[in-house]
PDB file of C-alpha atoms in Angstrom:
ATOM      1  CA  MET A 817      23.852  45.078  87.781  1.00  0.00           C
ATOM      2  CA  HIS A 818      26.229  47.888  88.718  1.00  0.00           C
ATOM      3  CA  MET A 819      24.367  49.285  91.742  1.00  0.00           C
ATOM      4  CA  ASN A 820      23.702  46.953  94.633  1.00  0.00           C
ATOM      5  CA  SER A 821      21.571  47.599  97.662  1.00  0.00           C
ATOM      6  CA  ALA A 822      21.990  46.437 101.232  1.00  0.00           C
ATOM      7  CA  ALA A 823      18.328  45.472 101.303  1.00  0.00           C
ATOM      8  CA  ALA A 824      18.976  42.885  98.607  1.00  0.00           C
ATOM      9  CA  SER A 825      22.237  41.631 100.063  1.00  0.00           C
ATOM     10  CA  GLY A 826      22.993  38.146 101.157  1.00  0.00           C
ATOM     11  CA  SER A 827      25.961  36.930 103.121  1.00  0.00           C
ATOM     12  CA  ASN A 828      28.401  37.663 100.312  1.00  0.00           C
ATOM     13  CA  LEU A 829      28.502  41.127  98.782  1.00  0.00           C
ATOM     14  CA  ALA A 830      29.919  42.447  95.533  1.00  0.00           C
ATOM     15  CA  GLY A 831      33.681  42.619  95.394  1.00  0.00           C
ATOM     16  CA  GLY A 832      34.244  39.565  97.555  1.00  0.00           C
ATOM     17  CA  SER A 833      33.607  41.339 100.847  1.00  0.00           C
ATOM     18  CA  ASN A 834      31.166  39.957 103.346  1.00  0.00           C
ATOM     19  CA  ARG A 835      28.328  41.757 105.071  1.00  0.00           C
ATOM     20  CA  ARG A 836      30.016  41.625 108.490  1.00  0.00           C
ATOM     21  CA  ASP A 837      33.135  43.380 107.131  1.00  0.00           C
ATOM     22  CA  ASP A 838      31.006  46.023 105.438  1.00  0.00           C
ATOM     23  CA  ILE A 839      29.136  46.698 108.675  1.00  0.00           C
ATOM     24  CA  ASP A 840      32.361  46.838 110.710  1.00  0.00           C
ATOM     25  CA  TYR A 841      34.075  49.269 108.343  1.00  0.00           C
ATOM     26  CA  MET A 842      30.928  51.379 107.979  1.00  0.00           C
ATOM     27  CA  SER A 843      30.775  51.565 111.788  1.00  0.00           C
ATOM     28  CA  ARG A 844      34.271  53.041 111.685  1.00  0.00           C
ATOM     29  CA  ALA A 845      33.112  55.545 109.068  1.00  0.00           C
ATOM     30  CA  LEU A 846      30.240  56.483 111.396  1.00  0.00           C
ATOM     31  CA  GLU A 847      32.819  57.194 114.118  1.00  0.00           C
ATOM     32  CA  GLN A 848      34.528  59.634 111.734  1.00  0.00           C
ATOM     33  CA  ALA A 849      31.145  61.207 110.970  1.00  0.00           C
ATOM     34  CA  ARG A 850      30.507  61.721 114.686  1.00  0.00           C
ATOM     35  CA  LEU A 851      33.878  63.481 114.987  1.00  0.00           C
ATOM     36  CA  ALA A 852      32.929  65.778 112.115  1.00  0.00           C
ATOM     37  CA  GLY A 853      29.611  66.565 113.796  1.00  0.00           C
ATOM     38  CA  LEU A 854      31.316  67.363 117.107  1.00  0.00           C
ATOM     39  CA  ALA A 855      33.510  69.837 115.205  1.00  0.00           C
ATOM     40  CA  GLY A 856      30.402  71.558 113.818  1.00  0.00           C
ATOM     41  CA  GLU A 857      30.744  70.016 110.380  1.00  0.00           C
ATOM     42  CA  VAL A 858      28.043  68.056 108.576  1.00  0.00           C
ATOM     43  CA  PRO A 859      28.568  64.540 110.018  1.00  0.00           C
ATOM     44  CA  ILE A 860      30.016  62.533 107.154  1.00  0.00           C
ATOM     45  CA  GLY A 861      32.856  60.082 107.637  1.00  0.00           C
ATOM     46  CA  ALA A 862      34.950  57.808 105.452  1.00  0.00           C
ATOM     47  CA  VAL A 863      37.295  54.846 105.850  1.00  0.00           C
ATOM     48  CA  LEU A 864      39.554  53.523 103.087  1.00  0.00           C
ATOM     49  CA  VAL A 865      40.506  49.850 103.275  1.00  0.00           C
ATOM     50  CA  ARG A 866      42.948  47.715 101.324  1.00  0.00           C
ATOM     51  CA  GLU A 867      43.768  44.063 102.036  1.00  0.00           C
ATOM     52  CA  ASP A 868      41.569  44.106 105.146  1.00  0.00           C
ATOM     53  CA  GLN A 869      43.546  47.008 106.633  1.00  0.00           C
ATOM     54  CA  VAL A 870      42.353  50.563 107.207  1.00  0.00           C
ATOM     55  CA  ILE A 871      44.794  52.698 105.246  1.00  0.00           C
ATOM     56  CA  ALA A 872      43.120  56.079 105.826  1.00  0.00           C
ATOM     57  CA  THR A 873      40.149  57.802 107.388  1.00  0.00           C
ATOM     58  CA  GLY A 874      38.427  61.071 106.700  1.00  0.00           C
ATOM     59  CA  ALA A 875      35.966  63.337 108.450  1.00  0.00           C
ATOM     60  CA  ASN A 876      34.050  66.054 106.649  1.00  0.00           C
ATOM     61  CA  CYS A 877      35.752  69.413 107.328  1.00  0.00           C
ATOM     62  CA  PRO A 878      35.134  72.042 104.621  1.00  0.00           C
ATOM     63  CA  ILE A 879      34.124  74.689 107.180  1.00  0.00           C
ATOM     64  CA  GLY A 880      37.118  74.248 109.495  1.00  0.00           C
ATOM     65  CA  ALA A 881      39.551  73.841 106.619  1.00  0.00           C
ATOM     66  CA  THR A 882      37.970  76.702 104.651  1.00  0.00           C
ATOM     67  CA  ASP A 883      38.162  74.303 101.724  1.00  0.00           C
ATOM     68  CA  PRO A 884      35.076  73.369  99.703  1.00  0.00           C
ATOM     69  CA  THR A 885      36.792  70.148  98.615  1.00  0.00           C
ATOM     70  CA  ALA A 886      37.469  68.897 102.167  1.00  0.00           C
ATOM     71  CA  HIS A 887      34.770  66.229 102.050  1.00  0.00           C
ATOM     72  CA  ALA A 888      35.327  63.044 104.061  1.00  0.00           C
ATOM     73  CA  GLU A 889      36.041  60.985 100.933  1.00  0.00           C
ATOM     74  CA  ILE A 890      38.626  63.467  99.662  1.00  0.00           C
ATOM     75  CA  GLN A 891      40.286  63.621 103.081  1.00  0.00           C
ATOM     76  CA  ALA A 892      40.637  59.817 103.125  1.00  0.00           C
ATOM     77  CA  LEU A 893      41.919  59.655  99.533  1.00  0.00           C
ATOM     78  CA  ARG A 894      44.485  62.403 100.157  1.00  0.00           C
ATOM     79  CA  SER A 895      45.711  60.777 103.358  1.00  0.00           C
ATOM     80  CA  ALA A 896      46.078  57.359 101.724  1.00  0.00           C
ATOM     81  CA  ALA A 897      47.817  58.758  98.645  1.00  0.00           C
ATOM     82  CA  ARG A 898      50.328  60.656 100.799  1.00  0.00           C
ATOM     83  CA  SER A 899      51.060  57.701 103.073  1.00  0.00           C
ATOM     84  CA  LEU A 900      51.412  55.236 100.173  1.00  0.00           C
ATOM     85  CA  GLY A 901      53.238  57.649  97.871  1.00  0.00           C
ATOM     86  CA  ASN A 902      50.790  57.077  95.024  1.00  0.00           C
ATOM     87  CA  TYR A 903      47.611  58.837  93.971  1.00  0.00           C
ATOM     88  CA  ARG A 904      46.325  55.590  92.507  1.00  0.00           C
ATOM     89  CA  LEU A 905      44.702  53.356  95.121  1.00  0.00           C
ATOM     90  CA  PRO A 906      43.904  50.107  93.307  1.00  0.00           C
ATOM     91  CA  ASP A 907      42.215  47.250  95.167  1.00  0.00           C
ATOM     92  CA  SER A 908      40.929  49.656  97.802  1.00  0.00           C
ATOM     93  CA  VAL A 909      37.404  49.957  99.177  1.00  0.00           C
ATOM     94  CA  LEU A 910      35.963  53.251 100.389  1.00  0.00           C
ATOM     95  CA  TYR A 911      33.287  53.216 103.075  1.00  0.00           C
ATOM     96  CA  VAL A 912      31.434  56.518 103.463  1.00  0.00           C
ATOM     97  CA  THR A 913      28.340  57.378 105.455  1.00  0.00           C
ATOM     98  CA  LEU A 914      26.637  59.393 102.682  1.00  0.00           C
ATOM     99  CA  GLU A 915      26.391  58.744  98.959  1.00  0.00           C
ATOM    100  CA  PRO A 916      29.253  60.665  97.306  1.00  0.00           C
ATOM    101  CA  CYS A 917      28.689  63.912  95.445  1.00  0.00           C
ATOM    102  CA  LEU A 918      29.856  64.460  91.868  1.00  0.00           C
ATOM    103  CA  MET A 919      33.300  65.687  92.937  1.00  0.00           C
ATOM    104  CA  CYS A 920      33.932  62.768  95.271  1.00  0.00           C
ATOM    105  CA  ALA A 921      32.611  60.174  92.823  1.00  0.00           C
ATOM    106  CA  ALA A 922      34.972  61.493  90.147  1.00  0.00           C
ATOM    107  CA  ALA A 923      37.875  61.416  92.616  1.00  0.00           C
ATOM    108  CA  LEU A 924      37.153  57.738  93.363  1.00  0.00           C
ATOM    109  CA  ILE A 925      37.396  56.971  89.655  1.00  0.00           C
ATOM    110  CA  GLN A 926      40.631  58.966  89.305  1.00  0.00           C
ATOM    111  CA  ALA A 927      42.123  57.145  92.312  1.00  0.00           C
ATOM    112  CA  ARG A 928      41.119  53.767  90.820  1.00  0.00           C
ATOM    113  CA  VAL A 929      39.215  52.728  93.955  1.00  0.00           C
ATOM    114  CA  ARG A 930      37.805  49.234  93.321  1.00  0.00           C
ATOM    115  CA  ARG A 931      34.673  49.400  95.423  1.00  0.00           C
ATOM    116  CA  LEU A 932      32.460  52.008  97.085  1.00  0.00           C
ATOM    117  CA  VAL A 933      30.182  51.178 100.011  1.00  0.00           C
ATOM    118  CA  PHE A 934      27.987  53.985 101.312  1.00  0.00           C
ATOM    119  CA  GLY A 935      25.343  54.414 103.976  1.00  0.00           C
ATOM    120  CA  ALA A 936      22.614  56.974 103.306  1.00  0.00           C
ATOM    121  CA  TRP A 937      21.331  57.914  99.876  1.00  0.00           C
ATOM    122  CA  ASP A 938      21.545  61.610  98.960  1.00  0.00           C
ATOM    123  CA  ALA A 939      18.667  62.728  96.719  1.00  0.00           C
ATOM    124  CA  GLN A 940      20.026  66.287  96.534  1.00  0.00           C
ATOM    125  CA  PHE A 941      23.671  65.693  95.563  1.00  0.00           C
ATOM    126  CA  GLY A 942      24.189  61.914  95.258  1.00  0.00           C
ATOM    127  CA  ALA A 943      26.258  60.915  92.244  1.00  0.00           C
ATOM    128  CA  ALA A 944      26.159  57.137  92.726  1.00  0.00           C
ATOM    129  CA  GLY A 945      22.572  56.609  91.648  1.00  0.00           C
ATOM    130  CA  SER A 946      20.302  59.114  93.399  1.00  0.00           C
ATOM    131  CA  LEU A 947      20.665  62.357  91.419  1.00  0.00           C
ATOM    132  CA  LEU A 948      22.928  60.862  88.761  1.00  0.00           C
ATOM    133  CA  ASP A 949      25.309  57.930  88.415  1.00  0.00           C
ATOM    134  CA  VAL A 950      28.823  59.026  87.536  1.00  0.00           C
ATOM    135  CA  PHE A 951      30.006  55.434  87.736  1.00  0.00           C
ATOM    136  CA  ARG A 952      27.868  54.465  84.727  1.00  0.00           C
ATOM    137  CA  LEU A 953      29.060  57.195  82.386  1.00  0.00           C
ATOM    138  CA  PRO A 954      30.172  55.734  79.070  1.00  0.00           C
ATOM    139  CA  GLY A 955      33.794  55.940  78.065  1.00  0.00           C
ATOM    140  CA  LEU A 956      35.338  55.735  81.522  1.00  0.00           C
ATOM    141  CA  ASN A 957      38.513  53.666  81.691  1.00  0.00           C
ATOM    142  CA  HIS A 958      37.838  52.518  85.275  1.00  0.00           C
ATOM    143  CA  ARG A 959      34.739  51.077  86.905  1.00  0.00           C
ATOM    144  CA  VAL A 960      33.932  51.224  90.601  1.00  0.00           C
ATOM    145  CA  ASP A 961      31.669  48.567  92.107  1.00  0.00           C
ATOM    146  CA  VAL A 962      29.016  50.487  94.062  1.00  0.00           C
ATOM    147  CA  PHE A 963      27.012  49.201  97.012  1.00  0.00           C
ATOM    148  CA  GLY A 964      24.617  51.511  98.864  1.00  0.00           C
ATOM    149  CA  GLY A 965      22.477  51.424 101.984  1.00  0.00           C
ATOM    150  CA  VAL A 966      24.842  49.852 104.532  1.00  0.00           C
ATOM    151  CA  LEU A 967      23.853  51.174 107.985  1.00  0.00           C
ATOM    152  CA  ALA A 968      21.711  53.753 106.190  1.00  0.00           C
ATOM    153  CA  ASP A 969      19.428  54.243 109.201  1.00  0.00           C
ATOM    154  CA  GLU A 970      22.378  55.134 111.436  1.00  0.00           C
ATOM    155  CA  SER A 971      23.836  57.479 108.819  1.00  0.00           C
ATOM    156  CA  ASN A 972      20.486  59.183 108.261  1.00  0.00           C
ATOM    157  CA  ALA A 973      19.965  59.587 112.025  1.00  0.00           C
ATOM    158  CA  LEU A 974      23.304  61.394 112.404  1.00  0.00           C
ATOM    159  CA  LEU A 975      22.418  63.787 109.600  1.00  0.00           C
ATOM    160  CA  ARG A 976      18.840  64.332 110.797  1.00  0.00           C
ATOM    161  CA  ASP A 977      19.978  65.051 114.379  1.00  0.00           C
ATOM    162  CA  PHE A 978      22.722  67.402 113.194  1.00  0.00           C
ATOM    163  CA  PHE A 979      20.400  69.471 111.015  1.00  0.00           C
ATOM    164  CA  ALA A 980      17.689  69.531 113.707  1.00  0.00           C
ATOM    165  CA  GLN A 981      20.229  71.165 116.064  1.00  0.00           C
ATOM    166  CA  HIS A 982      21.649  73.573 113.468  1.00  0.00           C
ATOM    167  CA  ARG A 983      18.506  74.976 111.861  1.00  0.00           C
TER     168      ARG A 983
END
């Protein structure tokens, strides 16, 4: 099955990663989300990993950057591509605190990210299984292994607290 869930996970997750690594890297993504929240942005954070090394991070910043594409995932992909000198990021894993939207999901495919691990599901905009599943569209020349629900409670709490303060 393409979509995996943290609730069904054992000690070894899809893509050869283990649950402890996924939790550690998602914790780092949560740190990025907290930074976004402190800046007045919706608290979403991302960490891009390759060969057990963090190669880029991203914090949601469309308001501060006056850029509707400045989502955490895009920030991490752009940073990694610049530092590596290549827009293709094969064998990388993106950890993000919220299920990616359509734009971000498509960017992961374009960047040839191997694996996506996300925290909270997003019924309103989620493009990795909630609203739609971009990764299952027929005819794509690259497949991303998707795993959702890692530290979902923590991710949801950040979002819930942020919106409670800003509404």
